[in-house]
Coordinates of C-alpha atoms in Angstrom, one line a residue:
X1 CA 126.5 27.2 97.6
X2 CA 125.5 23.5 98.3
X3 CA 121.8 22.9 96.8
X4 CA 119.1 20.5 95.8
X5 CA 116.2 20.7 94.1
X6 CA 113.7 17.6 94.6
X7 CA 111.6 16.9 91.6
X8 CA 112.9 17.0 88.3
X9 CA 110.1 18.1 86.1
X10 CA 110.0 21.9 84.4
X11 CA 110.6 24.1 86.9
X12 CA 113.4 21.3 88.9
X13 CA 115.0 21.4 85.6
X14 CA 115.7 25.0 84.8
X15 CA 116.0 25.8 88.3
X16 CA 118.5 23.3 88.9
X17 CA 120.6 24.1 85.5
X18 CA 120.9 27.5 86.1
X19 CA 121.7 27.4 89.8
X20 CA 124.4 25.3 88.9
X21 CA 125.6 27.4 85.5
X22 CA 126.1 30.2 88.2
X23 CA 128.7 28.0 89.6
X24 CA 126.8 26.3 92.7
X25 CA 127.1 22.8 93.7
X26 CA 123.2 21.5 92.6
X27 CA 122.0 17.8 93.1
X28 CA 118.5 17.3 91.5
X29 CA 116.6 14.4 93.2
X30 CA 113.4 12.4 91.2
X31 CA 112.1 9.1 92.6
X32 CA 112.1 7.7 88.5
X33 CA 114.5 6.0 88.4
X34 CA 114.8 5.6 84.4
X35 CA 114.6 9.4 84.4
X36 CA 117.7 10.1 86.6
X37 CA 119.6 7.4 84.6
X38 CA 117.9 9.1 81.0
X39 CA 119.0 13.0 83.2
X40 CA 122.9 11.9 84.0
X41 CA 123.3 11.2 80.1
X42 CA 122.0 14.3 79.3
X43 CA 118.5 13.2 78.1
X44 CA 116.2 15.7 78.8
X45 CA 112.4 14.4 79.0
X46 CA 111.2 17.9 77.7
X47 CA 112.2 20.5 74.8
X48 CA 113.3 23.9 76.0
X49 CA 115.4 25.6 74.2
X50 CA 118.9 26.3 76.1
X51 CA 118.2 23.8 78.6
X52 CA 119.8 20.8 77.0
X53 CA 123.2 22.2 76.2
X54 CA 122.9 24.1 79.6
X55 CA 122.8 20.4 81.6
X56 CA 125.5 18.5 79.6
X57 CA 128.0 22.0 80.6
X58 CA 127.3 21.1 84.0
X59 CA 127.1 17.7 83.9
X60 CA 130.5 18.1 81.9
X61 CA 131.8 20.1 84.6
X62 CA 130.7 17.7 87.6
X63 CA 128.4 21.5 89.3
X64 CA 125.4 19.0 88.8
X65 CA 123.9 15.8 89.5
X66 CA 120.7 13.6 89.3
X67 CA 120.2 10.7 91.9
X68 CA 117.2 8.9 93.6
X69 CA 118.8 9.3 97.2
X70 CA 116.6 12.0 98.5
X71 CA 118.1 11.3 102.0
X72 CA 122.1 11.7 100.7
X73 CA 120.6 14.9 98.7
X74 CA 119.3 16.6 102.1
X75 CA 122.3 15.8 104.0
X76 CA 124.5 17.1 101.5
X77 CA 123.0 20.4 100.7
X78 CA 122.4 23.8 102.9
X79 CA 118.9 25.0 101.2
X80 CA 116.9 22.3 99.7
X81 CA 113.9 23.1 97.0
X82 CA 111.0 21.3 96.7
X83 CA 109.8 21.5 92.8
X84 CA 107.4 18.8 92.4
X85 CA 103.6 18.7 90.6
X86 CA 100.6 20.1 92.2
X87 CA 98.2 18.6 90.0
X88 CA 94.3 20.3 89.8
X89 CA 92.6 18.0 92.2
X90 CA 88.9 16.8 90.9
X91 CA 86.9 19.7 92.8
X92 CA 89.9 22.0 91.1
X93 CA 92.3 22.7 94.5
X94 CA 95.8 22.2 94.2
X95 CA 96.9 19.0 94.9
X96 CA 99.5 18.8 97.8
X97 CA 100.2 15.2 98.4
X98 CA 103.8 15.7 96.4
X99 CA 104.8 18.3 98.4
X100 CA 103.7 17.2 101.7
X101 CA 105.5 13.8 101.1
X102 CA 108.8 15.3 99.8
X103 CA 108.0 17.5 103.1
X104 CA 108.3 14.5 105.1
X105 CA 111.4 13.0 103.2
X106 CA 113.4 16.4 103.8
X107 CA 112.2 15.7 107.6
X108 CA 113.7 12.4 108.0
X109 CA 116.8 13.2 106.1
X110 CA 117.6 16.1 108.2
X111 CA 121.1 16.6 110.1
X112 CA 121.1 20.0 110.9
X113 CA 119.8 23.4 109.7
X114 CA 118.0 23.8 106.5
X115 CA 116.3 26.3 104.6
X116 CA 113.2 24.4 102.6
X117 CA 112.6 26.5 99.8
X118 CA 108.8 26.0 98.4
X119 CA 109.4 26.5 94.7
X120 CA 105.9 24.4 93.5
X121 CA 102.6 26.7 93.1
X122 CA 100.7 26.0 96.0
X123 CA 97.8 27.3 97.9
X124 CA 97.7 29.9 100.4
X125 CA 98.6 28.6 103.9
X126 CA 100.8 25.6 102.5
X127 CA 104.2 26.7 103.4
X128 CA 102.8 26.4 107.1
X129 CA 102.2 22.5 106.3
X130 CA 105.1 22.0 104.8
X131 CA 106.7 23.8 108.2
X132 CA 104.2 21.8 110.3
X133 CA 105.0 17.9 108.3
X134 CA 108.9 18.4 109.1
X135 CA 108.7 19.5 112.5
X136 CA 106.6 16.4 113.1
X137 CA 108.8 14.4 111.6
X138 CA 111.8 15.8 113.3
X139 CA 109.9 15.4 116.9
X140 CA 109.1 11.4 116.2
X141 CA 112.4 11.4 115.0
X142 CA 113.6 12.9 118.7
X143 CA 115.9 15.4 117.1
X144 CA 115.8 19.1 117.1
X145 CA 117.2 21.0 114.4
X146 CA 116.4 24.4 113.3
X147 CA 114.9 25.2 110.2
X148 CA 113.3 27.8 107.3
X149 CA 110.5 27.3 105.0
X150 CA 110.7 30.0 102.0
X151 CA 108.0 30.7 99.6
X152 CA 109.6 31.6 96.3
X153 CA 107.3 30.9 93.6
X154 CA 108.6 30.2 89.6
X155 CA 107.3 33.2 87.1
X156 CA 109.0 31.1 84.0
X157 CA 107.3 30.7 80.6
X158 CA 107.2 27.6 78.5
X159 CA 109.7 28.1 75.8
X160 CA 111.3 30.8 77.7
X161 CA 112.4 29.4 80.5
X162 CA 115.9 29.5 80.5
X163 CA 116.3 33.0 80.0
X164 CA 113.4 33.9 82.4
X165 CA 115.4 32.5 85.0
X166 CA 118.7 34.2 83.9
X167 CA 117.1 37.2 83.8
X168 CA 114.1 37.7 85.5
X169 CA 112.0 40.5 85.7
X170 CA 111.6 39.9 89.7
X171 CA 112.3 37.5 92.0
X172 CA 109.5 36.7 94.8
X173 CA 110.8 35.5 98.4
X174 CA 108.3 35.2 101.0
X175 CA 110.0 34.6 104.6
X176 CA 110.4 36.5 108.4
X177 CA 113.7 35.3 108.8
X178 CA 116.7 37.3 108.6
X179 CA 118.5 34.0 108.0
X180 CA 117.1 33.1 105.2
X181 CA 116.6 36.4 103.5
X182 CA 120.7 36.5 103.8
X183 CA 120.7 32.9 102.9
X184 CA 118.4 33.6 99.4
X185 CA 120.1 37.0 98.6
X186 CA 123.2 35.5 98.2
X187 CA 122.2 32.9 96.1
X188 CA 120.3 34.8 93.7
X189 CA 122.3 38.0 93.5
X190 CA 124.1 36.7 90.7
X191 CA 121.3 37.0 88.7
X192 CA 120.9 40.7 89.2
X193 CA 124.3 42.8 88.4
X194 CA 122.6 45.4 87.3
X195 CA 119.7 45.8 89.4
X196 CA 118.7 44.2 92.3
X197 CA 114.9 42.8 91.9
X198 CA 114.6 40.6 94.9
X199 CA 111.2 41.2 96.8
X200 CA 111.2 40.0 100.1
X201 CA 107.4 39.9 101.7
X202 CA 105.4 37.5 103.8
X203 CA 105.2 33.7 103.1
X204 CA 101.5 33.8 102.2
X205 CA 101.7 37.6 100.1
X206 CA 104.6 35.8 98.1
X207 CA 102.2 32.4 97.7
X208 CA 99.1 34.3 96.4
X209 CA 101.9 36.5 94.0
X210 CA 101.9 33.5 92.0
X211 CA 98.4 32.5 91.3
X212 CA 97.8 36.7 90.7
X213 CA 100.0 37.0 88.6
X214 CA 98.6 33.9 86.5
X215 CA 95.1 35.3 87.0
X216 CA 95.5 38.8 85.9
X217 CA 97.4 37.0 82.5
X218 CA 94.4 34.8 82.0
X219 CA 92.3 37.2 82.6
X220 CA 93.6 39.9 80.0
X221 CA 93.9 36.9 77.2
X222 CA 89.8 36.4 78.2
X223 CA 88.7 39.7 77.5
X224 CA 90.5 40.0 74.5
X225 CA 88.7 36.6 73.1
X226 CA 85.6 38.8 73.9
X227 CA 86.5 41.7 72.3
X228 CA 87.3 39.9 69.6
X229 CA 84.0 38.2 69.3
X230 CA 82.0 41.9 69.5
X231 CA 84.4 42.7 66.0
X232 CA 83.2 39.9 64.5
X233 CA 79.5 41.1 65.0
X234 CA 80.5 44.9 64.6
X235 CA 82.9 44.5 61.7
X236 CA 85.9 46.1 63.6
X237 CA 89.2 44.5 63.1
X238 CA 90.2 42.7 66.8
X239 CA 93.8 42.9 65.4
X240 CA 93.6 46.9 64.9
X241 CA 92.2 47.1 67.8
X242 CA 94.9 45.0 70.0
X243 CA 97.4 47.8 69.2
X244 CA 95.3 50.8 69.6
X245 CA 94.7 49.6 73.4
X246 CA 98.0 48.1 73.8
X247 CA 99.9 51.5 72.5
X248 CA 98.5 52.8 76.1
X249 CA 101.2 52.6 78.5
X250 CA 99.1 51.8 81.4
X251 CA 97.8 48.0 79.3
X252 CA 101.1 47.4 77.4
X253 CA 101.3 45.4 74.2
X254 CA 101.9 41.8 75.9
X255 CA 99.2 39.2 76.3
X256 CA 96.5 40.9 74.3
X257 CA 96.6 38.3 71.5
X258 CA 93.1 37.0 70.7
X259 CA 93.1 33.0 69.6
X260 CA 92.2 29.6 71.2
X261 CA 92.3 30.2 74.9
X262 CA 95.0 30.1 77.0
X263 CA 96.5 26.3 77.9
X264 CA 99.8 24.2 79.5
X265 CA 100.2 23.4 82.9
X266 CA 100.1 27.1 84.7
X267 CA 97.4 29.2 83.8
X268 CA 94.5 27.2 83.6
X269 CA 95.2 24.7 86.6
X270 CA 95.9 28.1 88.4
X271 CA 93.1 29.8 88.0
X272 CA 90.8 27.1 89.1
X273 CA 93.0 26.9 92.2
X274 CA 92.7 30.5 93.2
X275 CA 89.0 30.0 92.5
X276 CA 88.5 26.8 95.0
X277 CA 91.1 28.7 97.2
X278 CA 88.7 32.0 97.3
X279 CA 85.5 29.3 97.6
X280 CA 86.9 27.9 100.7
X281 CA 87.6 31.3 102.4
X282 CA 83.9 32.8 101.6
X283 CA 85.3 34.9 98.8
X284 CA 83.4 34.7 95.2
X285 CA 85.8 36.1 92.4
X286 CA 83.4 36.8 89.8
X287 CA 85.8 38.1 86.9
X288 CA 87.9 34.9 87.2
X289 CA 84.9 32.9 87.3
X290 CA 84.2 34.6 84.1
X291 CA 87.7 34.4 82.9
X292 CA 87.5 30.9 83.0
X293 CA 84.3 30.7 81.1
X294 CA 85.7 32.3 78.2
X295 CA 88.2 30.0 77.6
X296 CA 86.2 27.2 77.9
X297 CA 84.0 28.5 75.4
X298 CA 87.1 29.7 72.9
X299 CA 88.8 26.5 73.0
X300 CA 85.1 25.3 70.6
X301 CA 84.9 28.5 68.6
X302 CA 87.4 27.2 65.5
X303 CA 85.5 24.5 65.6
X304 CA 82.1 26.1 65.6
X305 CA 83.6 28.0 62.7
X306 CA 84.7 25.0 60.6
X307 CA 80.9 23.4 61.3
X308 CA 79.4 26.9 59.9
X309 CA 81.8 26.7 56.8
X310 CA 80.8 23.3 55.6
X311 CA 77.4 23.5 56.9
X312 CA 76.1 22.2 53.4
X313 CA 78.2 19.6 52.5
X314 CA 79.3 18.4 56.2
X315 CA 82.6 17.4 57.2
X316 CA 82.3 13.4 56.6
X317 CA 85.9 12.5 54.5
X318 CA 86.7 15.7 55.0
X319 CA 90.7 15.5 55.2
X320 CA 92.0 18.9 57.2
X321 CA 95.7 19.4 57.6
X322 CA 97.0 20.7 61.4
X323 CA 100.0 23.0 61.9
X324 CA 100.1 22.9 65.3
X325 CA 100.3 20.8 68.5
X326 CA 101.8 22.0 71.6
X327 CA 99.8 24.7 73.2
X328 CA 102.0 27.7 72.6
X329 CA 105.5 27.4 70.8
X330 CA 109.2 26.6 71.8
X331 CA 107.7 23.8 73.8
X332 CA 106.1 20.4 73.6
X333 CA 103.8 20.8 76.0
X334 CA 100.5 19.7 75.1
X335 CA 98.4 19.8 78.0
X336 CA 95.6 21.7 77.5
X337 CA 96.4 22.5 74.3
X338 CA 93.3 23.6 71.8
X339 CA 94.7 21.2 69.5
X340 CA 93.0 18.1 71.5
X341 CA 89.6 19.5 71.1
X342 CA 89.5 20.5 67.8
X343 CA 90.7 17.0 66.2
X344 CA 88.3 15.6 68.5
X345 CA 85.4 17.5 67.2
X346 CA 86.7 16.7 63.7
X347 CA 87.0 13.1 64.2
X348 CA 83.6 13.0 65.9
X349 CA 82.0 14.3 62.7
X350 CA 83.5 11.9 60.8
X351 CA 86.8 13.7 59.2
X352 CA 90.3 12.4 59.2
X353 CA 93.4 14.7 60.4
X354 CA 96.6 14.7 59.3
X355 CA 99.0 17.0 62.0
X356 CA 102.4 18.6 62.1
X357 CA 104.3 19.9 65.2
X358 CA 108.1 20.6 64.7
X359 CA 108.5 19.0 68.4
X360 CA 105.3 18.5 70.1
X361 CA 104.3 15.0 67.7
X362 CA 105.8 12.5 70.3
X363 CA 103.8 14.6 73.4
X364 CA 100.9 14.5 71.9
X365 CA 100.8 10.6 70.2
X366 CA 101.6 10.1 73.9
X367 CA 98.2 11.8 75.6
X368 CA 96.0 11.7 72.5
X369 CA 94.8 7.8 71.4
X370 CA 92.6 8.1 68.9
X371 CA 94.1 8.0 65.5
X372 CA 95.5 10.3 63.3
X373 CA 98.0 11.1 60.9
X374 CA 101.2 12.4 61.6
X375 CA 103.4 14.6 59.1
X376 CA 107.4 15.2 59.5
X377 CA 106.6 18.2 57.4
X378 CA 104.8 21.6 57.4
X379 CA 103.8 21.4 53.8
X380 CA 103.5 17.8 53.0
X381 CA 100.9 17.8 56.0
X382 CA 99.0 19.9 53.5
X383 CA 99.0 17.4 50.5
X384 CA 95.3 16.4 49.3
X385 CA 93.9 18.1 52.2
X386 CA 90.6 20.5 52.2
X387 CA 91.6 23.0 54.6
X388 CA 94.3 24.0 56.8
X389 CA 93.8 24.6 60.5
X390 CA 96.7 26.7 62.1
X391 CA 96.3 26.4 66.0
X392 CA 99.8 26.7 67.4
X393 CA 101.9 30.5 66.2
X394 CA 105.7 28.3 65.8
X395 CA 107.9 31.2 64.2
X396 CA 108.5 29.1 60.5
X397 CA 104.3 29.3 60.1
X398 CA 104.3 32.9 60.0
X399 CA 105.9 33.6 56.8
X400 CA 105.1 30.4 54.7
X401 CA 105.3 30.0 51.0
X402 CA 101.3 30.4 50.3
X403 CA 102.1 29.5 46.3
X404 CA 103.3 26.0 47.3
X405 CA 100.6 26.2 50.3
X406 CA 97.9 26.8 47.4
X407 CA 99.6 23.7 45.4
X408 CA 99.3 21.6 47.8
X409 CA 96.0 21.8 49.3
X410 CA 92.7 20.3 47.5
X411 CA 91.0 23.8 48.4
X412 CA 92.7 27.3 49.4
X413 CA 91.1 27.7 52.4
X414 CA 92.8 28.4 55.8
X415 CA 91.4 28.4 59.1
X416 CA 94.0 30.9 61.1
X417 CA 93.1 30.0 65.6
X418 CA 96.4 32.7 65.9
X419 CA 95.2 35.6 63.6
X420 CA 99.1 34.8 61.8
X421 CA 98.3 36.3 58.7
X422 CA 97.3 39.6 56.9
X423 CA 93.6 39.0 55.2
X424 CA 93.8 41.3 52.8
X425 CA 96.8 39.2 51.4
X426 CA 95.3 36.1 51.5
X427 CA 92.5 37.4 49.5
X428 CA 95.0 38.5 47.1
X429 CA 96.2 35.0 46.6
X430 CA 92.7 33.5 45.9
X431 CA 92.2 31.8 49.4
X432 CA 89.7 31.6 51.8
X433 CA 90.9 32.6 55.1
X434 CA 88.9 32.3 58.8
X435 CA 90.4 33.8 61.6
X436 CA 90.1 35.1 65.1
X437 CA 88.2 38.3 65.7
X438 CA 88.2 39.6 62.0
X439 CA 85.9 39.3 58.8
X440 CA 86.0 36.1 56.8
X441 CA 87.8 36.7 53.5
X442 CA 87.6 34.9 50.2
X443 CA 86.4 34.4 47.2
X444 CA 82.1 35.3 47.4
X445 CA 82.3 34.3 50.8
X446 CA 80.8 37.8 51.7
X447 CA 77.7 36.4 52.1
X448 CA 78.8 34.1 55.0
X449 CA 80.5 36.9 57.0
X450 CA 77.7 36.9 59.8
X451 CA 77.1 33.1 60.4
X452 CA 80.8 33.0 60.3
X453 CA 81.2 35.7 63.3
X454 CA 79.6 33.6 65.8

């Protein structure tokens, strides 16, 4: 099948690689010019793993292609995706001026029938602007050509992408046409040879999918921050606690880890969307309003920790080590990432930072401009430093070498945002170790246990 996807950011990406590893004819369209010229190299402006090798196949192959010529794109392909940002307006509504635009592009390029697949996370109702901006283009135009617009929201996750797509757990298409649910059936059904797990509902059900879906995740990932702040004050463990609840079928183990607060470009952006969305209607959703507060508050509580710790001799020339940038790993995404806040506070009361991020260093030098040191390794990031501060859970932090860790730092003490390590361990090697939702351990540091569980 003939395709393009217009807007070559995360989702355009993935969704364009793996069309066109499924053996479809995909032409992804950006208006950057320097990034289509970086894309047909092979230089791929973000790290996900698979995706890299998964473009130079195609590219190799000649099943995809990157170009600026939105019009030649449209003309040339039979359903057309529109994949481009929807950035959190300042009274936090989706912002639809991409869309609409590309909308109006896809309009003008038009030379026959087209199915317009809305692959962005918009609002409720915008599917019917997008329908409404092409057929008013196509009228000044003095043309009439038929036409679908699909809703078929992404459900991929940073650092999973790739094989989210490959495999997904369901695939959301909202449309009344019997054209176009023939027209998307066939070109996802290679994704499902076992099962079949296309859902086919309404344009505005399949629209509001979406933002539930990242709702009910934030919102689970929120309560658990709670709970884990009523162990603190109880004593219970928020780690033995995680698996009782999750061993119950009906909650499930995933998205129950207490830490930081969620971050990247989905869930929190989302949220606030659905919220102005449910504003604008008349409908107050308390619990998300709530949700939302939680985080907020988490994203400060290592911080608040750290303050408590070295409440007597303060944090000025402190020197604290960083393992951890991007806001979850297997990506180097760093929007919204904890990170930002906490070396803020730090710098603010007068400490230096050295960080290390096994991809994420670039992303972040790039959005964060005050100055800080950078490491190219996990443990030399520790040399001469007082403490460690582990905010992001990358796979090679979890089982680290806590002798040299001990070696290297000026003072064993580790302040754990991801609850990565077993306490009574670390007490076992002489540190002191803060975490998320559990007792401070270390050396006569029973005495701070309660200003520490804030």
């Amino acid at each position: 099948m003939k395709v393009s996807i217009i807007g070559t950011g995360y989702v355009g990406l993935v969704t364009g690689a793996c069309f066109a590893y499924m053996g479809n004819q995909v032409i992804c369209v950006d208006i950057d010019s320097a990034k289509i010229d970086a894309l047909n190299r092979a230089v791929i402006p973000i790290y996900e793993p698979g995706l890299k090798e998964l473009i130079e196949g195609n590219l190799r192959e000649g099943r995809l292609a990157f170009t600026t010529d939105t019009p030649k794109a449209v003309r040339e392909s039979e359903i057309i995706f529109i994949a481009v940002g929807t950035p959190m307006d300042e009274d936090g509504s989706a912002d639809l001026k991409h869309v609409l635009d590309t909308a109006q592009a896809i309009g003008e390029g038009m030379d026959g029938y087209r199915a317009i697949v809305v692959k962005s996370t918009v609002p409720l109702g915008s599917c019917e602007r997008v329908n409404q901006v092409i057929q008013e283009v196509l009228d000044k135009r003095g043309v009439e050509f038929e036409f679908d617009v699909v809703s078929n929201p992404e459900f991929l996750k940073e650092g999973k992408a790739v094989s989210d797509f490959m495999s997904p757990d369901r695939v959301v298409i909202g449309t009344d046409s019997q054209r176009v649910r023939e027209l998307m059936h066939a070109l996802y059904e290679s994704f499902f040879r076992v099962s079949d797990r296309i859902l086919f509902m309404d344009t505005r059900s399949a629209e509001l999918t979406k933002y539930a879906a990242n709702a009910m995740l934030a919102t689970r990932l929120s309560f658990m921050n709670e709970l884990a702040a009523l162990c603190e004050a109880t004593g219970a463990d928020v780690e033995h606690v995680r698996i009782g609840i999750g061993s119950d079928q009906r909650i499930g183990r995933r998205y129950l880890f207490p830490g930081l607060g969620y971050g990247g470009s989905c869930l929190p952006k989302d949220v606030q969307a659905l919220i102005s969305t449910a504003e604008e209607l008349g409908v107050g959703l308390k619990i998300l309003r709530a949700v939302d507060q939680v985080n907020q508050k988490q994203k400060a509580l290592l911080m608040r920790k750290i303050e408590v710790f070295y409440s007597e001799e303060g944090l000025i020339d402190k020197t604290f080590a960083l393992w951890g940038l991007s806001f979850k790993p297997d990506t180097d995404d760093v929007r919204e990432s904890p990170a930002a806040k906490i070396i803020e506070g730090l710098l603010e009361k007068g400490a230096r930072i050295r960080a290390y991020d096994p991809v994420a260093i670039e992303s972040f030098r790039d959005s964060f401009t005050p100055p800080i040191d950078y490491s190219d390794d996990m443990y030399r990031c520790l040399s001469g430093a007082d403490a460690l501060i582990l905010v992001t859970e990358w796979h090679h932090f979890r089982h680290p070498d806590f002798s040299r860790m001990k070696a290297e730092l000026n003072k064993p003490v580790i302040f754990d945002g991801r609850n990565q390590y077993e306490p009574e361990h670390l007490r076992q090697q002489g540190f002191f170790y803060i975490s998320i939702g559990r007792q401070p351990i270390g050396p006569g540091v029973s005495g701070l246990s309660s200003s520490l569980s804030l």
